């Protein structure tokens, strides 16, 4: 019995010694955390702070790849302007590297970002500077109040309603302006968006407001789509008239009588041929807004309007909607492709409604309740 107890004691002693001799696993560095957490954030941006164990070094990536020793070292908040996945890993001498943390930030322009434009009377046409003959004669226009998009319609907004964006090569990203969209395609977008948001569609083609009944978007001039009817009294989305566009671009006033939308300094308010390298559209809202808080009404992309293109009259007008027919639809505002002269608030452009171009996009409008 005594021998048994001694053997047992010896075994316990050996087990204790063995356990004491095992090396202790190094402590793991805390998994990095992101503040704010991943999710949907609305334009203009999110600033992301990454944290881990005090004294740890954090490396990160913003292209979805796995962080490595040669990845950027985190030091200041990461400024996110487009949908981005951040991955991060922390390490500290004497400790085991942290697990890799990941967060995706979806940056979007909210569909509710519409600017109220109070009704009033203004002088339309070239009131200052030099330009083309179709900008004259100047004439008095009175408009009812309305809402207009704070930003040009973005590729993310277009994708959410229609599916794949047609934009490619000349500026691609969620918050870049949509382009390669014809005037016809925009009628479809406006009605689909109105329906998606529970609003009354504005446009009627072949007796229907449902684009599912319109057939394919025409690739050539189409008399049926040209005869689209606009109901100016319902609350859905639509293109602005040419007069509404110019009034909003001027900030609903001729005083001050700026050459561009919000300034006489084009570089302050517009992306145009003189400052846009690399060539292509730019993220909306990155230049200064005009007095109403509307961005990019000079430069970035031309913007389709409702009106058929035609000559001005010197007569005073009230809520004009343009000629009753024509061959071309108006676009306004100039673009990244154009020289400064084309980005003036009075400058006019026109193209066939079937055309899709690298430098023409749009913004939407709604009637004021």
Short mmCIF file of C-alpha atoms in Angstrom, two decimals:
data_model
loop_
_atom_site.label_atom_id
_atom_site.label_comp_id
_atom_site.label_asym_id
_atom_site.label_seq_id
_atom_site.Cartn_x
_atom_site.Cartn_y
_atom_site.Cartn_z
CA UNK A 1 0.00 0.00 0.00
CA UNK A 2 2.81 2.34 0.93
CA UNK A 3 4.54 1.53 -2.35
CA UNK A 4 1.35 2.30 -4.28
CA UNK A 5 0.98 5.67 -2.60
CA UNK A 6 4.58 6.57 -3.36
CA UNK A 7 4.14 5.63 -7.01
CA UNK A 8 0.97 7.69 -7.25
CA UNK A 9 2.68 10.66 -5.68
CA UNK A 10 5.57 10.31 -8.09
CA UNK A 11 3.24 10.21 -11.07
CA UNK A 12 1.41 13.33 -9.91
CA UNK A 13 4.74 15.10 -9.35
CA UNK A 14 5.93 14.18 -12.86
CA UNK A 15 2.64 15.38 -14.37
CA UNK A 16 2.94 18.68 -12.52
CA UNK A 17 6.53 19.15 -13.68
CA UNK A 18 5.52 18.29 -17.25
CA UNK A 19 2.69 20.83 -17.23
CA UNK A 20 4.96 23.53 -15.90
CA UNK A 21 7.50 22.92 -18.62
CA UNK A 22 5.06 23.36 -21.53
CA UNK A 23 5.60 26.71 -23.35
CA UNK A 24 2.76 29.22 -23.02
CA UNK A 25 1.11 30.11 -26.36
CA UNK A 26 1.64 33.76 -27.28
CA UNK A 27 -1.33 36.05 -26.74
CA UNK A 28 -3.29 36.91 -29.89
CA UNK A 29 -3.53 40.54 -30.92
CA UNK A 30 -7.13 41.76 -30.84
CA UNK A 31 -9.05 41.58 -34.09
CA UNK A 32 -9.22 45.08 -35.61
CA UNK A 33 -12.54 46.90 -35.33
CA UNK A 34 -13.97 49.53 -37.67
CA UNK A 35 -15.75 52.70 -36.64
CA UNK A 36 -18.24 53.29 -38.09
CA UNK A 37 -19.05 49.67 -38.86
CA UNK A 38 -19.58 48.54 -42.43
CA UNK A 39 -22.94 49.28 -43.99
CA UNK A 40 -24.72 51.79 -46.19
CA UNK A 41 -23.56 55.39 -45.91
CA UNK A 42 -24.78 58.27 -47.97
CA UNK A 43 -22.71 60.58 -50.06
CA UNK A 44 -20.42 62.45 -49.73
CA UNK A 45 -18.34 59.99 -47.68
CA UNK A 46 -17.50 57.92 -44.60
CA UNK A 47 -14.31 58.29 -42.55
CA UNK A 48 -13.29 54.93 -41.10
CA UNK A 49 -11.20 54.52 -37.93
CA UNK A 50 -9.47 51.15 -37.33
CA UNK A 51 -8.57 50.05 -33.79
CA UNK A 52 -6.87 47.03 -32.15
CA UNK A 53 -4.60 46.23 -29.20
CA UNK A 54 -2.79 49.30 -27.85
CA UNK A 55 0.62 49.54 -29.46
CA UNK A 56 -0.24 47.18 -32.31
CA UNK A 57 0.56 47.99 -35.93
CA UNK A 58 -2.39 47.66 -38.31
CA UNK A 59 -2.04 46.98 -42.02
CA UNK A 60 -5.00 47.23 -44.36
CA UNK A 61 -6.25 47.02 -47.95
CA UNK A 62 -9.14 48.72 -49.73
CA UNK A 63 -9.29 46.54 -52.85
CA UNK A 64 -10.63 43.39 -51.20
CA UNK A 65 -7.25 41.64 -51.10
CA UNK A 66 -5.73 40.03 -47.98
CA UNK A 67 -3.47 42.39 -45.99
CA UNK A 68 0.26 41.55 -46.06
CA UNK A 69 3.45 42.93 -44.57
CA UNK A 70 3.82 45.32 -47.49
CA UNK A 71 0.25 46.64 -47.26
CA UNK A 72 -0.35 50.25 -46.14
CA UNK A 73 0.04 50.85 -42.40
CA UNK A 74 -2.99 52.48 -40.82
CA UNK A 75 -2.31 55.89 -39.26
CA UNK A 76 -5.27 58.19 -39.98
CA UNK A 77 -8.98 57.64 -40.75
CA UNK A 78 -9.61 56.20 -44.21
CA UNK A 79 -11.73 58.49 -46.37
CA UNK A 80 -14.26 56.43 -48.34
CA UNK A 81 -16.09 58.01 -51.28
CA UNK A 82 -17.19 54.89 -53.17
CA UNK A 83 -18.35 51.42 -52.24
CA UNK A 84 -15.26 49.82 -50.71
CA UNK A 85 -14.27 46.68 -48.78
CA UNK A 86 -11.61 47.29 -46.13
CA UNK A 87 -9.61 44.37 -44.74
CA UNK A 88 -7.24 44.82 -41.79
CA UNK A 89 -4.84 42.78 -39.66
CA UNK A 90 -2.93 43.84 -36.51
CA UNK A 91 0.43 42.60 -35.22
CA UNK A 92 2.63 43.30 -32.23
CA UNK A 93 6.04 41.94 -31.24
CA UNK A 94 5.78 38.90 -28.97
CA UNK A 95 2.14 38.26 -29.87
CA UNK A 96 0.33 36.27 -32.52
CA UNK A 97 -1.09 38.27 -35.44
CA UNK A 98 -4.77 39.07 -35.17
CA UNK A 99 -7.44 37.44 -37.32
CA UNK A 100 -8.23 39.40 -40.48
CA UNK A 101 -11.18 41.77 -40.11
CA UNK A 102 -13.32 42.86 -43.06
CA UNK A 103 -16.04 45.47 -43.57
CA UNK A 104 -17.83 46.74 -46.68
CA UNK A 105 -19.00 50.34 -46.97
CA UNK A 106 -21.68 51.02 -49.55
CA UNK A 107 -21.71 54.72 -50.35
CA UNK A 108 -24.84 55.94 -52.09
CA UNK A 109 -26.65 59.10 -53.04
CA UNK A 110 -30.10 59.02 -51.45
CA UNK A 111 -33.05 59.18 -53.79
CA UNK A 112 -34.59 61.77 -51.50
CA UNK A 113 -31.92 64.36 -52.19
CA UNK A 114 -34.04 66.81 -54.10
CA UNK A 115 -33.66 70.59 -53.89
CA UNK A 116 -36.69 72.86 -53.64
CA UNK A 117 -36.64 75.60 -56.28
CA UNK A 118 -39.03 78.43 -55.38
CA UNK A 119 -41.20 79.77 -58.18
CA UNK A 120 -40.40 83.16 -59.64
CA UNK A 121 -39.57 85.19 -62.73
CA UNK A 122 -36.14 85.44 -64.35
CA UNK A 123 -34.50 86.53 -67.56
CA UNK A 124 -33.64 83.50 -69.67
CA UNK A 125 -30.90 83.47 -72.28
CA UNK A 126 -27.44 85.03 -72.57
CA UNK A 127 -27.48 87.92 -70.12
CA UNK A 128 -23.69 88.19 -69.79
CA UNK A 129 -20.58 87.18 -71.70
CA UNK A 130 -20.42 85.96 -75.28
CA UNK A 131 -21.89 82.86 -76.84
CA UNK A 132 -24.05 81.46 -79.62
CA UNK A 133 -26.91 83.11 -81.46
CA UNK A 134 -29.44 80.53 -80.22
CA UNK A 135 -29.03 81.92 -76.69
CA UNK A 136 -30.85 85.10 -77.80
CA UNK A 137 -33.12 86.95 -77.54
CA UNK A 138 -33.27 87.09 -73.78
CA UNK A 139 -36.84 86.84 -72.51
CA UNK A 140 -38.80 86.86 -69.27
CA UNK A 141 -39.93 83.49 -67.93
CA UNK A 142 -42.16 82.83 -64.94
CA UNK A 143 -42.02 79.39 -63.35
CA UNK A 144 -43.97 77.58 -60.64
CA UNK A 145 -41.95 76.05 -57.83
CA UNK A 146 -40.53 72.55 -58.34
CA UNK A 147 -37.95 70.09 -57.01
CA UNK A 148 -34.76 69.14 -58.87
CA UNK A 149 -32.03 66.63 -58.15
CA UNK A 150 -29.23 67.85 -55.92
CA UNK A 151 -26.89 65.71 -58.02
CA UNK A 152 -26.88 64.27 -61.51
CA UNK A 153 -28.39 60.77 -61.51
CA UNK A 154 -25.60 58.40 -60.55
CA UNK A 155 -24.71 55.00 -61.90
CA UNK A 156 -25.79 53.39 -58.61
CA UNK A 157 -29.21 55.07 -58.82
CA UNK A 158 -29.64 54.03 -62.44
CA UNK A 159 -28.58 50.44 -61.69
CA UNK A 160 -31.06 50.21 -58.80
CA UNK A 161 -33.94 50.89 -61.20
CA UNK A 162 -32.91 49.49 -64.57
CA UNK A 163 -30.21 46.91 -63.90
CA UNK A 164 -26.69 47.07 -65.42
CA UNK A 165 -25.35 50.55 -66.08
CA UNK A 166 -24.33 51.37 -69.66
CA UNK A 167 -21.48 53.58 -68.40
CA UNK A 168 -17.98 52.40 -69.23
CA UNK A 169 -14.45 53.75 -69.66
CA UNK A 170 -15.21 57.45 -69.10
CA UNK A 171 -15.68 57.41 -65.32
CA UNK A 172 -17.16 54.33 -63.66
CA UNK A 173 -18.38 53.99 -60.06
CA UNK A 174 -21.46 54.15 -57.89
CA UNK A 175 -21.37 57.92 -57.51
CA UNK A 176 -20.22 58.85 -60.98
CA UNK A 177 -22.91 60.38 -63.20
CA UNK A 178 -24.73 57.99 -65.49
CA UNK A 179 -24.05 58.45 -69.22
CA UNK A 180 -24.52 56.52 -72.46
CA UNK A 181 -28.25 57.01 -71.83
CA UNK A 182 -30.55 58.24 -74.57
CA UNK A 183 -33.45 60.61 -74.03
CA UNK A 184 -35.74 57.64 -74.70
CA UNK A 185 -34.02 55.55 -72.01
CA UNK A 186 -34.56 58.31 -69.45
CA UNK A 187 -38.33 58.33 -70.00
CA UNK A 188 -38.31 54.64 -69.07
CA UNK A 189 -36.08 55.25 -66.03
CA UNK A 190 -38.29 58.06 -64.73
CA UNK A 191 -41.50 56.03 -64.89
CA UNK A 192 -39.90 52.91 -63.41
CA UNK A 193 -38.46 54.94 -60.54
CA UNK A 194 -41.80 56.65 -59.92
CA UNK A 195 -43.53 53.26 -59.77
CA UNK A 196 -40.84 51.83 -57.46
CA UNK A 197 -41.34 54.71 -55.01
CA UNK A 198 -45.15 54.66 -55.10
CA UNK A 199 -45.44 57.86 -57.16
CA UNK A 200 -47.61 58.52 -60.18
CA UNK A 201 -45.67 58.04 -63.44
CA UNK A 202 -45.36 61.16 -65.59
CA UNK A 203 -44.87 59.82 -69.10
CA UNK A 204 -47.42 58.06 -71.31
CA UNK A 205 -46.43 56.20 -74.48
CA UNK A 206 -48.97 54.32 -76.61
CA UNK A 207 -51.63 54.99 -73.99
CA UNK A 208 -49.68 53.41 -71.09
CA UNK A 209 -47.58 54.74 -68.22
CA UNK A 210 -46.02 51.30 -67.64
CA UNK A 211 -42.71 50.93 -69.54
CA UNK A 212 -43.33 47.17 -69.71
CA UNK A 213 -45.90 48.00 -72.39
CA UNK A 214 -43.67 50.30 -74.41
CA UNK A 215 -41.42 47.72 -76.03
CA UNK A 216 -37.64 47.98 -76.37
CA UNK A 217 -35.93 51.35 -76.07
CA UNK A 218 -35.53 52.59 -79.66
CA UNK A 219 -32.06 52.63 -81.19
CA UNK A 220 -33.20 55.04 -83.91
CA UNK A 221 -35.61 57.95 -84.13
CA UNK A 222 -39.02 56.64 -83.19
CA UNK A 223 -42.27 58.52 -83.85
CA UNK A 224 -44.17 56.65 -81.14
CA UNK A 225 -41.68 57.52 -78.42
CA UNK A 226 -41.31 61.05 -79.78
CA UNK A 227 -45.04 61.47 -79.16
CA UNK A 228 -44.66 60.72 -75.43
CA UNK A 229 -47.11 62.71 -73.31
CA UNK A 230 -45.91 64.41 -70.13
CA UNK A 231 -48.41 64.91 -67.32
CA UNK A 232 -47.05 68.02 -65.65
CA UNK A 233 -49.40 67.76 -62.67
CA UNK A 234 -48.55 64.35 -61.18
CA UNK A 235 -45.85 63.73 -58.58
CA UNK A 236 -43.54 61.30 -60.39
CA UNK A 237 -40.04 61.87 -61.69
CA UNK A 238 -39.41 63.62 -64.99
CA UNK A 239 -36.81 65.58 -66.90
CA UNK A 240 -36.72 69.33 -66.23
CA UNK A 241 -37.83 71.67 -68.96
CA UNK A 242 -35.11 73.79 -70.48
CA UNK A 243 -36.44 76.83 -68.62
CA UNK A 244 -36.55 74.96 -65.30
CA UNK A 245 -33.01 73.76 -65.86
CA UNK A 246 -31.63 77.26 -66.51
CA UNK A 247 -33.57 78.78 -63.62
CA UNK A 248 -32.21 76.15 -61.20
CA UNK A 249 -28.68 76.51 -62.60
CA UNK A 250 -28.84 80.26 -61.99
CA UNK A 251 -29.87 79.65 -58.38
CA UNK A 252 -33.40 80.98 -59.13
CA UNK A 253 -32.08 84.50 -59.71
CA UNK A 254 -30.29 86.75 -62.18
CA UNK A 255 -28.61 88.55 -59.29
CA UNK A 256 -25.75 87.80 -59.09
CA UNK A 257 -25.63 87.10 -62.81
CA UNK A 258 -22.99 84.38 -62.78
CA UNK A 259 -21.51 83.03 -66.00
CA UNK A 260 -21.48 79.47 -64.64
CA UNK A 261 -23.75 77.77 -62.13
CA UNK A 262 -22.78 79.38 -58.83
CA UNK A 263 -19.67 81.30 -59.82
CA UNK A 264 -17.74 83.25 -62.44
CA UNK A 265 -14.80 80.95 -61.64
CA UNK A 266 -15.40 77.77 -63.61
CA UNK A 267 -12.74 75.80 -61.72
CA UNK A 268 -14.69 76.29 -58.49
CA UNK A 269 -17.92 74.75 -59.77
CA UNK A 270 -17.25 72.57 -62.82
CA UNK A 271 -15.32 69.64 -64.26
CA UNK A 272 -14.54 70.61 -67.84
CA UNK A 273 -11.88 70.19 -70.51
CA UNK A 274 -9.46 72.45 -68.66
CA UNK A 275 -9.25 70.55 -65.34
CA UNK A 276 -10.56 67.02 -65.71
CA UNK A 277 -7.53 64.79 -66.33
CA UNK A 278 -7.82 61.86 -66.58
CA UNK A 279 -10.60 62.33 -69.12
CA UNK A 280 -14.07 61.28 -68.06
CA UNK A 281 -16.89 62.16 -65.72
CA UNK A 282 -16.10 62.72 -62.06
CA UNK A 283 -17.79 61.75 -58.80
CA UNK A 284 -20.84 63.97 -58.37
CA UNK A 285 -20.76 66.77 -55.83
CA UNK A 286 -16.98 67.25 -55.69
CA UNK A 287 -17.09 70.85 -56.90
CA UNK A 288 -18.85 73.71 -55.11
CA UNK A 289 -22.67 73.91 -55.37
CA UNK A 290 -24.64 76.91 -56.52
CA UNK A 291 -26.68 79.12 -54.18
CA UNK A 292 -29.51 76.58 -54.00
CA UNK A 293 -27.14 73.76 -53.07
CA UNK A 294 -27.25 72.05 -56.48
CA UNK A 295 -24.05 70.47 -57.80
CA UNK A 296 -22.53 70.04 -61.27
CA UNK A 297 -25.00 72.13 -63.25
CA UNK A 298 -21.92 73.40 -65.06
CA UNK A 299 -19.66 70.66 -66.37
CA UNK A 300 -19.25 66.96 -65.54
CA UNK A 301 -21.92 65.74 -68.03
CA UNK A 302 -24.43 67.50 -70.23
CA UNK A 303 -27.97 67.01 -68.91
CA UNK A 304 -30.94 66.07 -71.06
CA UNK A 305 -34.03 68.31 -70.82
CA UNK A 306 -37.59 67.62 -71.93
CA UNK A 307 -37.79 70.22 -74.69
CA UNK A 308 -37.49 69.87 -78.42
CA UNK A 309 -34.74 72.22 -79.60
CA UNK A 310 -35.97 75.45 -81.17
CA UNK A 311 -35.35 79.19 -81.42
CA UNK A 312 -36.11 81.57 -78.57
CA UNK A 313 -38.89 84.14 -78.69
CA UNK A 314 -38.65 87.57 -77.14
CA UNK A 315 -42.14 87.18 -75.67
CA UNK A 316 -42.67 86.64 -71.95
CA UNK A 317 -43.57 83.05 -71.06
CA UNK A 318 -45.11 81.16 -68.16
CA UNK A 319 -44.01 77.56 -67.46
CA UNK A 320 -42.87 76.96 -71.06
CA UNK A 321 -42.35 73.37 -72.19
CA UNK A 322 -40.68 74.03 -75.52
CA UNK A 323 -41.78 73.51 -79.13
CA UNK A 324 -44.50 70.94 -79.82
CA UNK A 325 -42.26 69.02 -82.22
CA UNK A 326 -38.76 68.89 -83.60
CA UNK A 327 -35.83 66.70 -84.57
CA UNK A 328 -33.55 67.15 -81.56
CA UNK A 329 -33.91 67.33 -77.78
CA UNK A 330 -32.10 69.92 -75.68
CA UNK A 331 -29.25 69.21 -73.27
CA UNK A 332 -27.65 71.75 -70.96
CA UNK A 333 -24.65 72.48 -68.76
CA UNK A 334 -21.55 71.39 -70.66
CA UNK A 335 -19.33 68.48 -69.68
CA UNK A 336 -15.86 67.20 -68.82
CA UNK A 337 -15.30 66.95 -72.56
CA UNK A 338 -16.07 70.60 -73.34
CA UNK A 339 -14.35 73.96 -73.10
CA UNK A 340 -15.51 76.52 -70.55
CA UNK A 341 -17.70 78.41 -73.00
CA UNK A 342 -20.05 75.43 -73.27
CA UNK A 343 -20.44 75.20 -69.48
CA UNK A 344 -22.13 78.60 -69.15
CA UNK A 345 -25.67 78.63 -67.73
CA UNK A 346 -26.97 80.10 -71.01
CA UNK A 347 -25.25 77.60 -73.33
CA UNK A 348 -27.51 75.23 -75.29
CA UNK A 349 -26.87 71.87 -76.91
CA UNK A 350 -29.07 69.45 -78.84
CA UNK A 351 -28.95 65.82 -80.00
CA UNK A 352 -31.25 63.17 -81.40
CA UNK A 353 -33.34 61.54 -78.66
CA UNK A 354 -32.08 58.08 -79.66
CA UNK A 355 -28.43 59.02 -79.07
CA UNK A 356 -26.28 57.70 -76.21
CA UNK A 357 -23.11 59.66 -75.60
CA UNK A 358 -20.02 59.51 -73.39
CA UNK A 359 -20.62 62.99 -72.00
CA UNK A 360 -24.43 63.33 -71.67
CA UNK A 361 -26.34 62.29 -68.55
CA UNK A 362 -29.30 63.75 -66.70
CA UNK A 363 -30.89 64.84 -63.43
CA UNK A 364 -34.51 64.41 -62.43
CA UNK A 365 -37.22 66.85 -61.47
CA UNK A 366 -40.58 66.68 -59.63
CA UNK A 367 -43.55 68.93 -59.27
CA UNK A 368 -43.85 70.82 -56.00
CA UNK A 369 -46.89 69.74 -53.93
#
